[in-house]
């Protein structure tokens, strides 16, 4: 039986801040995120509430704790579709965050932008505001696929957004692609990917379709209106994407993420490298070192509670050293570089190598992971079947 980790790591690194904007123009068929149809009145109320939540953090016990790290090196506006909002709003939100946390010189500020929302003027405002990185939700460059997905944009909207973003000076752009949607073929996926690669973004994220409870897609599968792609086809797609992107000068650094040298997402790496991050806004999640928390999911409840200047946190799970260690292992294994078990063991004060050997012994012959010089990494097949490895570590 393995020994419990003896301690929490001291983590004084700068933290990340995630801000959720839960509004979209329309709802995509596969969507499982917390998002509401865009509505100007509701959005204004939401921004007021969000601002109050951020300001309230300044006097929260968490930040008053003298050992809690105060510096911030990433702010990420995700959704939903943040780009349904007036672009001036983001400057105000960044200002509010900067009043309670100290921005480092290298602050990365990312905003998710969907095609068909912002034009050149709005993008120029964002650039002027100090937003350093855009994450563009292309998903496909095939209009028939976009239609089936229920996306509200065309491939032309995407290329226009991309070129407008470059023309106003954005030098760090990530593009999202969705793989495995019913009707998609390996050929059509490769064509979309090729179109994205030719634009030369700094970063590409490729997500394999997940069937989210409550989505239209889930109902369509249940009622037999649509059939999911075969697992072997999905595996072929994943392998083809990984090779094609890497041949084009990107390095794969995480299961779904590829970047040009030095252009990994500072923000997302917080999640995978056991760092502290705060989640603000409806349904946002945070990790404070000793606890994980999630915010209220119901919009009206969120608006009401923040109006009364009460905490938006809905559930909080205090973590012992073992659960934090397991989280760190699972998240760390998402990285292509894997986890250095010796460092991890030193960090947490126990034998990480024995822990892993014991938990993963049943998978030893399946070729899902390898351990070399006490560094454990998922193999390409293991990245595809990562959930099997992760469930053994729980
Ligand atoms: S844009 Fe994203 S968050 Fe909005 S409906 Fe589509 S999948 Fe959901």
Coordinates of C-alpha atoms and ligand atoms in Angstrom, one line a residue:
X1 CA 0.0 0.0 0.0
X2 CA 1.4 3.4 -0.9
X3 CA 2.1 6.1 1.6
X4 CA 0.0 9.2 1.8
X5 CA 1.7 12.4 0.5
X6 CA 3.1 14.3 3.5
X7 CA 2.5 17.9 2.5
X8 CA 1.0 20.4 0.1
X9 CA 3.5 22.2 -2.1
X10 CA 4.2 25.8 -1.5
X11 CA 3.1 27.6 -4.6
X12 CA 3.9 31.3 -4.8
X13 CA 3.9 31.4 -8.6
X14 CA 1.6 33.9 -10.3
X15 CA -1.9 32.7 -10.6
X16 CA -4.3 32.6 -13.5
X17 CA -7.8 34.1 -13.6
X18 CA -10.7 32.6 -15.7
X19 CA -13.7 34.8 -16.3
X20 CA -16.8 33.2 -17.7
X21 CA -19.1 35.1 -20.2
X22 CA -22.2 32.9 -20.5
X23 CA -23.9 34.4 -23.6
X24 CA -23.9 33.2 -27.2
X25 CA -25.7 34.3 -30.4
X26 CA -27.4 30.9 -30.8
X27 CA -26.9 27.5 -29.2
X28 CA -24.7 25.0 -31.0
X29 CA -26.1 21.5 -31.3
X30 CA -23.3 19.8 -29.4
X31 CA -23.0 22.5 -26.6
X32 CA -22.7 21.4 -23.0
X33 CA -21.5 24.7 -21.7
X34 CA -23.4 27.1 -19.5
X35 CA -24.6 29.6 -21.9
X36 CA -27.7 31.8 -22.6
X37 CA -28.9 33.5 -25.7
X38 CA -27.4 36.9 -26.1
X39 CA -29.6 39.7 -24.5
X40 CA -28.4 43.2 -24.0
X41 CA -30.3 43.8 -20.7
X42 CA -29.2 40.5 -19.2
X43 CA -25.7 41.1 -20.3
X44 CA -25.5 44.5 -18.6
X45 CA -26.9 43.0 -15.3
X46 CA -24.4 40.2 -15.6
X47 CA -21.4 42.5 -16.1
X48 CA -22.5 44.5 -13.0
X49 CA -22.7 41.3 -11.0
X50 CA -19.4 40.0 -12.3
X51 CA -17.7 43.3 -11.4
X52 CA -19.1 43.1 -7.9
X53 CA -17.8 39.5 -7.6
X54 CA -14.3 40.6 -8.6
X55 CA -14.3 43.6 -6.2
X56 CA -15.6 41.3 -3.4
X57 CA -12.6 39.1 -3.9
X58 CA -10.4 41.9 -2.6
X59 CA -11.9 41.6 0.8
X60 CA -12.3 37.8 0.8
X61 CA -10.6 35.6 3.4
X62 CA -8.8 33.9 0.5
X63 CA -6.9 37.0 -0.6
X64 CA -6.5 38.4 2.9
X65 CA -4.5 35.2 3.7
X66 CA -1.0 36.6 3.6
X67 CA 0.5 33.5 1.9
X68 CA -1.9 33.5 -1.0
X69 CA -0.1 34.5 -4.2
X70 CA -1.1 37.9 -5.4
X71 CA 0.6 38.2 -8.8
X72 CA -1.4 37.3 -11.9
X73 CA 0.1 36.4 -15.2
X74 CA -2.9 35.2 -17.2
X75 CA -6.5 36.4 -17.5
X76 CA -8.8 34.3 -19.8
X77 CA -12.2 35.4 -20.9
X78 CA -14.0 32.2 -22.0
X79 CA -17.6 31.3 -22.6
X80 CA -20.1 31.2 -24.0
X81 CA -19.0 33.7 -26.6
X82 CA -17.3 36.7 -24.9
X83 CA -17.3 38.5 -28.3
X84 CA -21.1 39.1 -28.1
X85 CA -20.2 41.8 -25.6
X86 CA -19.2 45.4 -26.3
X87 CA -15.4 45.2 -26.5
X88 CA -14.9 48.1 -24.1
X89 CA -16.2 45.9 -21.3
X90 CA -13.0 43.9 -21.2
X91 CA -10.8 46.9 -20.3
X92 CA -13.1 47.5 -17.3
X93 CA -13.0 43.9 -16.2
X94 CA -9.2 43.7 -16.6
X95 CA -9.0 46.9 -14.5
X96 CA -11.1 45.4 -11.8
X97 CA -8.9 42.3 -11.6
X98 CA -5.8 44.5 -11.6
X99 CA -7.1 46.3 -8.5
X100 CA -7.0 43.2 -6.4
X101 CA -4.1 41.2 -8.0
X102 CA -0.7 42.4 -9.3
X103 CA -0.2 41.9 -13.0
X104 CA 3.2 40.6 -14.0
X105 CA 5.1 42.3 -16.9
X106 CA 4.2 39.3 -19.1
X107 CA 0.5 39.3 -18.5
X108 CA -1.3 37.1 -21.1
X109 CA -4.9 38.2 -21.6
X110 CA -6.9 35.9 -23.9
X111 CA -10.4 36.3 -25.2
X112 CA -12.4 33.7 -27.0
X113 CA -13.9 35.3 -30.2
X114 CA -16.4 33.6 -32.5
X115 CA -16.5 34.3 -36.2
X116 CA -19.4 36.5 -37.2
X117 CA -19.3 38.6 -34.0
X118 CA -16.5 41.2 -34.1
X119 CA -15.3 43.3 -37.1
X120 CA -12.1 45.3 -37.5
X121 CA -13.3 48.2 -35.2
X122 CA -14.1 45.9 -32.3
X123 CA -10.9 44.0 -32.7
X124 CA -8.9 47.2 -32.7
X125 CA -10.6 48.2 -29.4
X126 CA -9.5 44.9 -28.0
X127 CA -6.0 45.3 -29.2
X128 CA -5.8 48.8 -27.8
X129 CA -7.2 47.5 -24.4
X130 CA -4.2 45.2 -24.0
X131 CA -5.7 41.9 -25.0
X132 CA -2.7 39.9 -26.1
X133 CA -4.2 36.7 -27.4
X134 CA -7.3 35.6 -29.3
X135 CA -8.8 32.1 -29.3
X136 CA -11.0 31.8 -32.4
X137 CA -13.7 29.1 -32.5
X138 CA -13.5 28.0 -36.2
X139 CA -14.5 24.4 -35.5
X140 CA -14.6 23.5 -39.2
X141 CA -13.9 25.3 -42.5
X142 CA -16.7 23.3 -44.2
X143 CA -20.0 25.2 -44.4
X144 CA -22.1 22.1 -44.5
X145 CA -20.4 20.8 -41.3
X146 CA -20.8 24.2 -39.6
X147 CA -24.5 24.1 -40.4
X148 CA -24.9 20.6 -39.0
X149 CA -23.1 21.7 -35.8
X150 CA -25.5 24.5 -35.5
X151 CA -22.8 27.1 -35.6
X152 CA -23.9 30.6 -36.4
X153 CA -21.0 31.4 -38.7
X154 CA -19.6 30.4 -42.1
X155 CA -16.1 29.6 -43.1
X156 CA -15.9 33.0 -44.8
X157 CA -16.7 34.7 -41.5
X158 CA -13.8 32.8 -39.9
X159 CA -11.2 33.8 -42.6
X160 CA -12.4 37.4 -42.3
X161 CA -12.1 37.4 -38.6
X162 CA -8.7 35.9 -38.8
X163 CA -7.4 38.5 -41.3
X164 CA -9.0 41.4 -39.5
X165 CA -7.3 40.2 -36.3
X166 CA -3.9 40.1 -37.9
X167 CA -4.5 43.5 -39.6
X168 CA -5.1 45.2 -36.2
X169 CA -2.0 43.7 -34.8
X170 CA -2.8 40.5 -33.0
X171 CA 0.4 38.4 -33.0
X172 CA -0.8 35.5 -30.9
X173 CA -3.8 33.7 -32.3
X174 CA -5.2 30.2 -31.4
X175 CA -7.7 28.4 -33.6
X176 CA -10.1 25.7 -32.4
X177 CA -11.1 22.8 -34.6
X178 CA -13.7 20.2 -33.7
X179 CA -13.1 16.6 -34.8
X180 CA -15.5 13.6 -34.9
X181 CA -18.8 15.3 -35.7
X182 CA -21.4 13.0 -37.4
X183 CA -21.0 13.4 -41.1
X184 CA -17.4 14.6 -40.9
X185 CA -14.9 12.5 -42.8
X186 CA -11.1 12.2 -42.4
X187 CA -10.8 14.0 -45.7
X188 CA -13.0 16.9 -44.8
X189 CA -11.3 17.2 -41.4
X190 CA -7.9 17.3 -43.1
X191 CA -9.1 19.9 -45.5
X192 CA -10.3 22.2 -42.6
X193 CA -7.0 21.6 -40.8
X194 CA -5.0 22.4 -43.9
X195 CA -6.9 25.7 -44.3
X196 CA -6.1 26.6 -40.7
X197 CA -2.4 25.7 -41.0
X198 CA -2.1 27.8 -44.2
X199 CA -3.2 30.9 -42.1
X200 CA -0.2 30.3 -39.8
X201 CA -1.7 30.8 -36.4
X202 CA 0.6 30.5 -33.4
X203 CA -1.6 27.8 -31.7
X204 CA -4.2 25.2 -32.7
X205 CA -6.5 23.3 -30.4
X206 CA -8.3 20.2 -31.7
X207 CA -11.1 18.8 -29.6
X208 CA -12.6 15.4 -30.2
X209 CA -16.4 15.6 -30.0
X210 CA -17.8 14.8 -26.6
X211 CA -21.4 14.0 -26.2
X212 CA -22.8 16.4 -23.6
X213 CA -25.9 15.5 -21.6
X214 CA -28.8 17.8 -22.5
X215 CA -27.3 18.8 -25.9
X216 CA -29.4 18.6 -29.0
X217 CA -26.8 16.2 -30.4
X218 CA -27.2 13.8 -27.4
X219 CA -31.0 13.7 -28.1
X220 CA -30.4 13.1 -31.8
X221 CA -28.2 10.2 -31.0
X222 CA -30.7 8.8 -28.5
X223 CA -33.5 9.1 -31.0
X224 CA -31.5 7.5 -33.7
X225 CA -31.6 10.6 -35.9
X226 CA -27.8 10.7 -36.0
X227 CA -25.2 8.0 -35.5
X228 CA -21.9 8.7 -33.7
X229 CA -18.7 8.1 -35.7
X230 CA -17.0 4.7 -35.2
X231 CA -14.2 4.6 -32.6
X232 CA -11.7 3.4 -35.2
X233 CA -12.6 6.4 -37.4
X234 CA -12.1 8.7 -34.4
X235 CA -8.8 7.1 -33.7
X236 CA -7.7 7.6 -37.3
X237 CA -8.7 11.2 -37.2
X238 CA -6.8 11.9 -34.0
X239 CA -3.7 10.2 -35.3
X240 CA -3.9 12.0 -38.7
X241 CA -4.3 15.4 -37.0
X242 CA -1.4 14.9 -34.6
X243 CA 0.9 14.0 -37.4
X244 CA -0.3 16.6 -39.9
X245 CA 0.0 19.5 -37.4
X246 CA 3.4 18.4 -36.2
X247 CA 4.7 18.1 -39.8
X248 CA 3.7 21.8 -40.2
X249 CA 6.0 23.1 -37.5
X250 CA 3.8 22.9 -34.5
X251 CA 4.7 21.0 -31.4
X252 CA 2.0 19.0 -29.6
X253 CA 2.3 19.9 -25.9
X254 CA -1.0 18.5 -24.6
X255 CA -3.6 16.0 -25.7
X256 CA -5.6 18.6 -27.7
X257 CA -3.1 21.4 -28.0
X258 CA -0.4 22.3 -30.5
X259 CA 1.7 25.4 -30.7
X260 CA 4.6 27.1 -32.4
X261 CA 7.7 27.3 -30.2
X262 CA 7.1 29.4 -27.1
X263 CA 3.4 30.0 -27.9
X264 CA 1.8 27.5 -25.5
X265 CA -1.2 28.9 -23.6
X266 CA 0.1 30.4 -20.4
X267 CA -3.4 30.2 -18.9
X268 CA -4.2 26.6 -19.8
X269 CA -0.8 25.4 -18.6
X270 CA -1.9 26.5 -15.1
X271 CA -4.5 23.7 -15.1
X272 CA -2.0 21.1 -16.3
X273 CA 0.9 22.1 -14.1
X274 CA -0.8 22.1 -10.7
X275 CA -0.9 25.9 -10.4
X276 CA -3.5 28.1 -8.6
X277 CA -6.2 29.7 -10.6
X278 CA -9.4 31.6 -9.8
X279 CA -12.7 31.2 -11.6
X280 CA -15.0 34.2 -11.8
X281 CA -18.5 34.4 -13.1
X282 CA -21.4 32.0 -13.6
X283 CA -20.4 28.3 -13.3
X284 CA -16.7 29.1 -13.2
X285 CA -14.2 26.8 -11.4
X286 CA -11.2 27.6 -9.3
X287 CA -8.4 25.9 -7.5
X288 CA -6.9 27.8 -4.5
X289 CA -4.2 25.3 -3.5
X290 CA -6.1 23.8 -0.6
X291 CA -9.6 23.7 -2.2
X292 CA -11.4 23.4 -5.5
X293 CA -14.6 25.4 -5.9
X294 CA -17.3 26.0 -8.4
X295 CA -19.6 29.0 -8.8
X296 CA -23.4 29.0 -9.0
X297 CA -24.7 27.7 -12.3
X298 CA -28.2 29.3 -12.4
X299 CA -28.0 32.8 -13.9
X300 CA -30.8 34.4 -11.9
X301 CA -29.5 33.0 -8.7
X302 CA -26.0 34.3 -9.5
X303 CA -27.3 37.8 -10.3
X304 CA -29.3 37.9 -7.1
X305 CA -26.5 36.6 -4.8
X306 CA -23.8 38.9 -6.2
X307 CA -26.3 41.9 -6.0
X308 CA -26.4 41.2 -2.2
X309 CA -22.6 41.1 -2.3
X310 CA -22.6 37.5 -1.2
X311 CA -20.1 34.9 -2.5
X312 CA -20.9 33.3 -5.8
X313 CA -19.3 30.0 -4.7
X314 CA -21.8 27.2 -4.8
X315 CA -19.6 24.3 -3.8
X316 CA -16.2 24.0 -2.2
X317 CA -14.2 20.9 -1.8
X318 CA -11.3 21.1 0.6
X319 CA -8.5 18.9 -0.6
X320 CA -6.1 16.8 1.4
X321 CA -2.6 16.3 0.1
X322 CA -3.5 13.0 -1.6
X323 CA -6.4 14.4 -3.6
X324 CA -4.3 17.4 -4.7
X325 CA -1.5 15.0 -5.7
X326 CA -3.9 12.8 -7.7
X327 CA -5.3 15.9 -9.4
X328 CA -1.8 17.1 -10.3
X329 CA -0.9 13.6 -11.7
X330 CA -4.0 13.4 -13.9
X331 CA -3.7 16.9 -15.2
X332 CA 0.1 16.6 -15.6
X333 CA -0.3 13.5 -17.7
X334 CA -2.3 15.5 -20.3
X335 CA 1.0 17.1 -21.1
X336 CA 3.1 15.4 -23.8
X337 CA 6.2 15.9 -21.6
X338 CA 4.5 13.9 -18.9
X339 CA 5.2 14.1 -15.2
X340 CA 8.6 13.8 -13.5
X341 CA 7.8 11.4 -10.6
X342 CA 10.9 12.3 -8.7
X343 CA 10.1 16.0 -8.7
X344 CA 6.5 15.3 -8.0
X345 CA 7.5 13.0 -5.1
X346 CA 9.8 15.7 -3.7
X347 CA 7.1 18.3 -4.1
X348 CA 4.5 16.3 -2.2
X349 CA 6.9 14.5 0.2
X350 CA 6.2 10.9 -0.8
X351 CA 7.0 8.1 -3.2
X352 CA 5.1 9.0 -6.4
X353 CA 6.9 6.3 -8.4
X354 CA 5.4 3.5 -6.2
X355 CA 2.0 5.1 -6.3
X356 CA 2.0 5.1 -10.1
X357 CA 3.3 1.6 -10.4
X358 CA 0.7 0.3 -8.0
X359 CA -2.3 2.2 -9.6
X360 CA -1.3 1.5 -13.2
X361 CA -0.1 -2.1 -12.9
X362 CA -3.1 -3.5 -14.7
X363 CA -2.4 -1.3 -17.7
X364 CA 1.3 -2.1 -17.9
X365 CA 0.9 -4.3 -21.0
X366 CA -1.6 -2.1 -22.8
X367 CA 1.0 0.3 -24.1
X368 CA -0.9 3.4 -22.9
X369 CA 2.0 4.9 -21.0
X370 CA 5.8 4.6 -20.5
X371 CA 8.1 5.4 -17.7
X372 CA 11.7 6.4 -18.6
X373 CA 14.1 7.8 -16.0
X374 CA 11.2 8.3 -13.6
X375 CA 9.3 10.4 -16.0
X376 CA 5.9 9.0 -16.9
X377 CA 4.3 9.9 -20.2
X378 CA 1.2 8.8 -22.1
X379 CA 2.0 7.2 -25.5
X380 CA 0.1 8.5 -28.5
X381 CA -2.4 5.6 -28.0
X382 CA -2.6 6.5 -24.3
X383 CA -3.4 10.1 -25.2
X384 CA -6.3 8.8 -27.2
X385 CA -7.5 6.6 -24.4
X386 CA -6.4 8.9 -21.6
X387 CA -9.6 8.5 -19.6
X388 CA -8.7 4.8 -18.9
X389 CA -5.4 5.8 -17.5
X390 CA -6.9 8.7 -15.5
X391 CA -9.6 6.5 -13.9
X392 CA -7.0 4.2 -12.6
X393 CA -5.3 7.0 -10.8
X394 CA -8.4 8.2 -9.0
Ligands
LIG1 S1 -20.4 29.0 -29.1 FE1 -19.6 27.5 -27.6 S2 -20.6 28.0 -25.7 FE2 -21.8 29.0 -27.4 S3 -23.4 27.6 -27.9 FE3 -21.7 27.2 -29.3 S4 -20.5 25.6 -28.2 FE4 -21.9 26.5 -26.7

